[in-house]
Amino acid sequence: MASTDLPGTMRQIRFAGSGGPEVISVETAPVPHAGPGQVLIEVVAAGVNRPDVAQRAGVYPPPPGATEIPGLEVAGRVVAIGNEVTGLSLGDEVCALVISGGYAEYAVAEAAHCLPRPKVVSLVDAGGLPETFFTVYSNVVQRGRLAPGESFLVHGGSSGIGATAIQIAKHVGARVFATAGSAEKCRFCEDLGADAAINYKEADFAEEVKRLTDGRGVDVILDMIGASYLARNLKSLAPDGRLVMIALMGGYKVDGLNITPIMRNRLTFTGSTLRPRGKADKAAIAEGLRRDIWPELDAGRIRSVTHATFPLEQAREAHELMESSAHLGKILLTTGR
């Protein structure tokens, strides 16, 4: 089932090889088709994320079978529905996690990975929800098992992931700390609900965490830095604490690490990447979000945080902003549709 006025072609972004933002180009391509269990979305906005930058640099290729067109999240209107899909209708406004192909005017999504546009969130802003909310919910709530009354630290609190993690952790009922790289970014984190924000350029975050927790440490850390933070993360964890790693911006190899604190304090060291996970895993995350988090978005108690939007043709500028780390929240591409 499809809308009767679908065009045959669309604009999309392609990376002409691996490299910097200069390899980003706009091209015309056929509109894709929804297969069984899938929907075709007329994209209004697509989120720009660190994995897109890594894919452009040639270090994070799409999984086998996925299109090389970048983009992991979109928001828009359902314009075609494949076989075996229930619960969605033509014209529904949704946001969706996609395995690739989001930087385009039309994108295919698994129906089970779609969520309705929250009532108080614009369709443009909804384009920045899926990747961060799927990532944070699965890693902080499901994998990290953050519980009411516990304490939580997120690095990069002013990023899209950080802004989402602060709000979800507060919703869970945790005491929340964040690291950020300037006074402005620290204020941003605190405005979102962080109990304290640590400027990592001015203080050792491990020492500050110990001070803020009277020497105990935090129960859960969400980390996207990796190797360069690992030793200090271990120092920052309370007994039975959980370190959850989701990216490796600070490297992936650690030499001379003392693992004694892991054993002595019964620490759990885990992590995940979202993109390669199976369809059923992602569908289960979507159901958890629909049940636990979407009512909070509908009511405005958790909010989307958009820093800037760029037309699709300005994807280079969007990537330059992402790499500058000057943003507070999400960066979005818009199609004008």
Coordinates of C-alpha atoms in Angstrom, one line a residue:
M1 CA 0.0 0.0 0.0
A2 CA 1.5 3.3 -1.0
S3 CA 0.6 7.0 -1.6
T4 CA -0.5 7.6 -5.2
D5 CA 1.8 10.7 -5.7
L6 CA 5.2 9.2 -4.8
P7 CA 8.0 10.5 -7.1
G8 CA 10.4 8.1 -8.9
T9 CA 13.5 9.9 -7.7
M10 CA 14.8 11.7 -4.7
R11 CA 17.8 13.7 -3.3
Q12 CA 20.2 11.9 -1.0
I13 CA 23.7 12.3 0.4
R14 CA 26.6 10.1 -0.6
F15 CA 30.2 9.9 0.6
A16 CA 32.5 10.0 -2.4
G17 CA 35.1 7.9 -0.7
S18 CA 36.6 8.2 2.8
G19 CA 37.8 11.4 4.2
G20 CA 36.7 14.8 5.6
P21 CA 33.5 16.7 5.0
E22 CA 34.7 17.4 1.5
V23 CA 33.7 13.9 0.4
I24 CA 30.0 14.7 1.1
S25 CA 28.0 15.1 -2.1
V26 CA 24.3 15.4 -3.1
E27 CA 23.0 13.0 -5.7
T28 CA 19.7 12.0 -7.3
A29 CA 18.6 8.4 -6.8
P30 CA 15.5 6.2 -7.2
V31 CA 13.1 6.2 -4.3
P32 CA 13.5 2.9 -2.3
H33 CA 10.7 0.5 -1.8
A34 CA 9.3 -0.9 1.5
G35 CA 9.7 -4.7 1.8
P36 CA 7.8 -7.1 4.2
G37 CA 7.6 -5.7 7.7
Q38 CA 8.8 -2.3 6.5
V39 CA 7.5 1.2 5.8
L40 CA 8.7 4.0 3.5
I41 CA 9.0 7.3 5.3
E42 CA 8.9 10.7 3.5
V43 CA 11.8 12.2 5.5
V44 CA 11.3 15.6 7.1
A45 CA 14.4 15.5 9.2
A46 CA 17.4 13.2 9.8
G47 CA 19.8 13.3 12.8
V48 CA 23.5 13.7 12.4
N49 CA 25.5 11.4 14.7
R50 CA 29.1 10.5 15.5
P51 CA 28.7 7.1 13.7
D52 CA 27.9 9.1 10.5
V53 CA 31.2 10.9 10.9
A54 CA 33.0 7.6 11.5
Q55 CA 31.4 6.1 8.4
R56 CA 32.5 9.1 6.4
A57 CA 36.1 8.6 7.7
G58 CA 36.0 5.0 6.6
V59 CA 36.2 3.4 10.0
Y60 CA 32.5 2.4 10.6
P61 CA 31.1 0.8 7.4
P62 CA 27.4 -0.1 7.1
P63 CA 26.6 -3.7 8.0
P64 CA 26.3 -6.2 5.1
G65 CA 23.1 -5.6 3.1
A66 CA 22.6 -2.0 4.2
T67 CA 22.8 0.9 1.9
E68 CA 25.9 3.0 1.9
I69 CA 23.8 6.2 2.2
P70 CA 24.5 7.6 5.8
G71 CA 21.9 8.4 8.4
L72 CA 20.7 6.3 11.4
E73 CA 17.5 8.1 12.4
V74 CA 14.7 10.0 10.6
A75 CA 11.3 11.6 11.3
G76 CA 8.6 12.0 8.7
R77 CA 5.4 10.6 7.3
V78 CA 4.6 7.1 6.3
V79 CA 3.9 7.0 2.6
A80 CA 4.1 3.3 1.8
I81 CA 3.5 0.1 3.9
G82 CA 4.9 -3.3 3.1
N83 CA 3.3 -6.6 3.7
E84 CA 3.0 -8.0 7.2
V85 CA 2.8 -4.5 8.8
T86 CA 0.1 -3.7 11.3
G87 CA -0.4 -0.7 13.6
L88 CA 0.7 1.9 11.1
S89 CA -1.3 3.8 8.4
L90 CA -0.5 6.1 5.5
G91 CA 0.1 9.6 6.7
D92 CA 1.2 8.6 10.3
E93 CA 3.9 10.9 11.6
V94 CA 6.7 8.8 13.0
C95 CA 10.3 8.8 14.0
A96 CA 12.4 5.7 13.3
L97 CA 15.7 4.1 13.9
V98 CA 17.2 3.0 10.5
I99 CA 20.3 1.0 9.8
S100 CA 21.3 3.4 7.0
G101 CA 19.8 5.7 4.4
G102 CA 18.5 8.5 6.6
Y103 CA 20.2 11.3 4.7
A104 CA 17.6 11.3 2.0
E105 CA 14.1 12.5 1.1
Y106 CA 12.7 9.0 1.5
A107 CA 14.0 6.2 3.8
V108 CA 12.9 2.6 4.5
A109 CA 12.5 1.6 8.1
E110 CA 11.4 -1.5 9.9
A111 CA 7.9 -0.9 11.2
A112 CA 8.9 -2.3 14.6
H113 CA 11.6 0.3 14.9
C114 CA 9.1 3.2 14.4
L115 CA 7.7 5.3 17.2
P116 CA 4.9 7.9 17.0
R117 CA 5.9 11.6 17.0
P118 CA 5.6 12.7 20.6
K119 CA 2.7 15.1 21.0
V120 CA 4.7 18.2 22.0
V121 CA 7.7 17.6 19.7
S122 CA 7.8 19.0 16.2
L123 CA 8.3 16.6 13.3
V124 CA 11.7 18.2 12.6
D125 CA 12.9 17.9 16.2
A126 CA 11.6 14.3 16.3
G127 CA 14.3 13.5 13.8
G128 CA 16.9 13.7 16.6
L129 CA 15.2 11.3 18.9
P130 CA 15.6 7.6 17.8
E131 CA 19.4 7.1 17.8
T132 CA 20.1 8.7 21.1
F133 CA 17.0 7.4 22.9
F134 CA 17.5 3.8 21.6
T135 CA 21.2 4.0 22.6
V136 CA 20.7 5.5 26.1
Y137 CA 17.7 3.5 27.1
S138 CA 19.3 0.2 26.0
N139 CA 22.6 1.0 27.7
V140 CA 21.6 2.9 30.8
V141 CA 18.3 1.2 31.7
Q142 CA 18.5 -2.3 30.2
R143 CA 22.3 -3.0 30.2
G144 CA 23.4 -0.6 33.0
R145 CA 20.4 -1.5 35.2
L146 CA 20.2 2.0 36.7
A147 CA 17.8 2.0 39.5
P148 CA 16.0 4.7 41.6
G149 CA 18.2 6.1 44.3
E150 CA 21.4 5.2 42.5
S151 CA 24.0 7.7 41.1
F152 CA 24.9 8.1 37.5
L153 CA 27.7 9.8 35.5
V154 CA 27.6 10.6 31.7
H155 CA 30.5 11.9 29.8
G156 CA 29.9 14.5 27.1
G157 CA 26.8 15.7 28.8
S158 CA 26.1 18.4 26.3
S159 CA 26.0 16.1 23.3
G160 CA 22.8 14.5 22.0
I161 CA 23.6 11.3 23.9
G162 CA 24.4 13.3 27.0
A163 CA 21.3 15.4 27.0
T164 CA 19.2 12.3 26.6
A165 CA 21.1 10.4 29.3
I166 CA 20.7 13.2 31.8
Q167 CA 16.9 13.3 31.4
I168 CA 16.4 9.5 31.3
A169 CA 18.5 9.0 34.4
K170 CA 16.6 11.7 36.2
H171 CA 13.3 10.0 35.2
V172 CA 14.6 6.8 36.6
G173 CA 15.2 8.6 39.9
A174 CA 19.0 8.7 40.0
R175 CA 21.3 11.4 41.2
V176 CA 23.0 12.6 38.0
F177 CA 26.4 14.0 37.2
A178 CA 27.9 15.0 33.8
T179 CA 31.2 16.0 32.4
A180 CA 31.4 18.8 29.8
G181 CA 34.2 21.0 28.3
S182 CA 33.1 24.5 29.2
A183 CA 31.2 26.6 31.8
E184 CA 28.4 27.1 29.2
K185 CA 28.1 23.3 28.5
C186 CA 28.1 22.6 32.3
R187 CA 25.2 25.1 32.7
F188 CA 23.4 23.4 29.9
C189 CA 23.7 20.0 31.6
E190 CA 22.4 21.4 34.9
D191 CA 19.5 23.1 33.1
L192 CA 18.5 19.6 31.8
G193 CA 18.5 18.2 35.3
A194 CA 22.1 17.2 36.2
D195 CA 22.7 17.6 39.9
A196 CA 26.3 18.7 39.1
A197 CA 28.4 19.1 36.0
I198 CA 32.1 18.8 36.0
N199 CA 34.3 20.9 33.6
Y200 CA 36.8 18.2 32.6
K201 CA 39.2 20.9 31.3
E202 CA 39.5 22.4 34.8
A203 CA 39.2 19.4 37.1
D204 CA 39.9 15.7 37.3
F205 CA 36.5 14.2 37.0
A206 CA 37.4 11.1 39.1
E207 CA 38.4 13.4 42.0
E208 CA 35.3 15.5 41.6
V209 CA 33.0 12.4 41.5
K210 CA 34.6 11.1 44.7
R211 CA 34.1 14.5 46.3
L212 CA 30.5 14.8 45.2
T213 CA 29.6 11.3 46.5
D214 CA 31.5 11.6 49.8
G215 CA 34.1 9.1 48.5
R216 CA 31.7 6.4 47.4
G217 CA 31.6 6.8 43.6
V218 CA 28.8 6.4 41.2
D219 CA 26.7 3.3 40.4
V220 CA 26.6 3.6 36.6
I221 CA 28.8 5.4 34.1
L222 CA 27.9 5.9 30.4
D223 CA 31.1 6.5 28.5
M224 CA 31.8 7.3 24.9
I225 CA 35.5 8.2 25.3
G226 CA 37.1 4.8 25.8
A227 CA 40.7 4.0 26.6
S228 CA 41.9 7.4 27.7
Y229 CA 39.1 7.5 30.4
L230 CA 39.1 3.9 31.5
A231 CA 41.4 4.1 34.5
R232 CA 39.6 7.2 35.9
N233 CA 36.2 5.6 35.2
L234 CA 37.2 2.6 37.3
K235 CA 38.3 5.0 40.1
S236 CA 34.9 6.8 39.9
L237 CA 32.7 3.7 40.4
A238 CA 31.2 2.6 43.6
P239 CA 31.3 -1.0 44.8
D240 CA 29.1 -3.1 42.4
G241 CA 29.3 -0.3 39.9
R242 CA 28.7 -0.7 36.2
L243 CA 30.7 0.9 33.4
V244 CA 28.9 1.0 30.1
M245 CA 30.9 2.0 27.0
I246 CA 29.3 3.0 23.7
A247 CA 32.1 4.6 21.7
L248 CA 35.8 4.9 21.5
M249 CA 36.5 8.6 20.8
G250 CA 39.6 8.4 23.1
G251 CA 41.0 5.2 21.7
Y252 CA 40.5 1.5 22.2
K253 CA 43.7 0.1 23.6
V254 CA 44.9 0.5 27.2
D255 CA 48.4 -0.4 28.3
G256 CA 49.4 -1.1 31.9
L257 CA 45.9 -1.2 33.3
N258 CA 45.6 -2.4 36.9
I259 CA 42.5 -4.6 37.0
T260 CA 42.6 -5.0 40.7
P261 CA 39.8 -2.4 41.3
I262 CA 37.5 -4.4 39.1
M263 CA 37.9 -7.5 41.3
R264 CA 38.0 -5.7 44.6
N265 CA 34.9 -3.6 44.0
R266 CA 33.0 -6.2 42.0
L267 CA 32.7 -3.9 39.0
T268 CA 30.9 -4.7 35.8
F269 CA 32.6 -3.6 32.6
T270 CA 30.3 -3.8 29.6
G271 CA 29.3 -2.0 26.4
S272 CA 27.5 -2.2 23.1
T273 CA 27.0 -0.8 19.6
L274 CA 23.5 -0.3 18.4
R275 CA 23.8 -0.5 14.6
P276 CA 24.8 -4.2 14.3
R277 CA 22.1 -5.5 16.7
G278 CA 19.4 -7.6 15.3
K279 CA 15.9 -6.5 14.3
A280 CA 14.3 -8.2 17.3
D281 CA 16.7 -6.5 19.7
K282 CA 15.9 -3.1 18.3
A283 CA 12.2 -3.9 18.4
A284 CA 12.4 -4.8 22.1
I285 CA 14.2 -1.5 22.8
A286 CA 11.4 0.4 20.9
E287 CA 8.8 -1.3 23.0
G288 CA 10.6 -0.3 26.2
L289 CA 10.8 3.3 25.0
R290 CA 7.1 3.3 24.0
R291 CA 6.2 2.0 27.5
D292 CA 8.6 3.9 29.7
I293 CA 9.8 7.0 27.9
W294 CA 7.3 8.1 25.2
P295 CA 4.7 9.2 27.8
E296 CA 7.3 11.5 29.3
L297 CA 8.0 13.0 25.9
D298 CA 4.3 13.3 25.2
A299 CA 3.9 15.3 28.4
G300 CA 7.0 17.4 28.0
R301 CA 8.7 16.1 31.1
I302 CA 11.5 14.8 28.9
R303 CA 12.3 17.0 25.9
S304 CA 14.1 16.9 22.6
V305 CA 17.1 19.2 22.4
T306 CA 18.0 20.5 19.0
H307 CA 21.1 22.7 18.6
A308 CA 20.9 23.4 14.8
T309 CA 19.2 22.4 11.6
F310 CA 20.8 22.4 8.1
P311 CA 19.2 21.8 4.7
L312 CA 20.2 18.4 3.2
E313 CA 22.5 20.2 0.8
Q314 CA 24.5 21.6 3.7
A315 CA 25.4 18.2 5.2
R316 CA 29.1 19.2 5.0
E317 CA 28.5 22.1 7.3
A318 CA 26.5 19.9 9.7
H319 CA 29.4 17.4 9.8
E320 CA 31.9 20.3 10.4
L321 CA 29.8 21.4 13.4
M322 CA 29.6 17.9 14.7
E323 CA 33.4 17.5 14.6
S324 CA 33.9 20.9 16.3
S325 CA 32.0 19.6 19.4
A326 CA 30.6 23.1 19.7
H327 CA 27.0 21.9 19.7
L328 CA 24.6 21.6 22.7
G329 CA 22.2 18.8 21.8
K330 CA 21.3 17.4 18.4
I331 CA 22.3 18.5 14.8
L332 CA 19.6 17.8 12.2
L333 CA 19.3 17.8 8.4
T334 CA 16.0 18.9 6.9
T335 CA 14.6 18.0 3.5
G336 CA 12.0 20.8 3.2
R337 CA 9.3 18.2 2.7

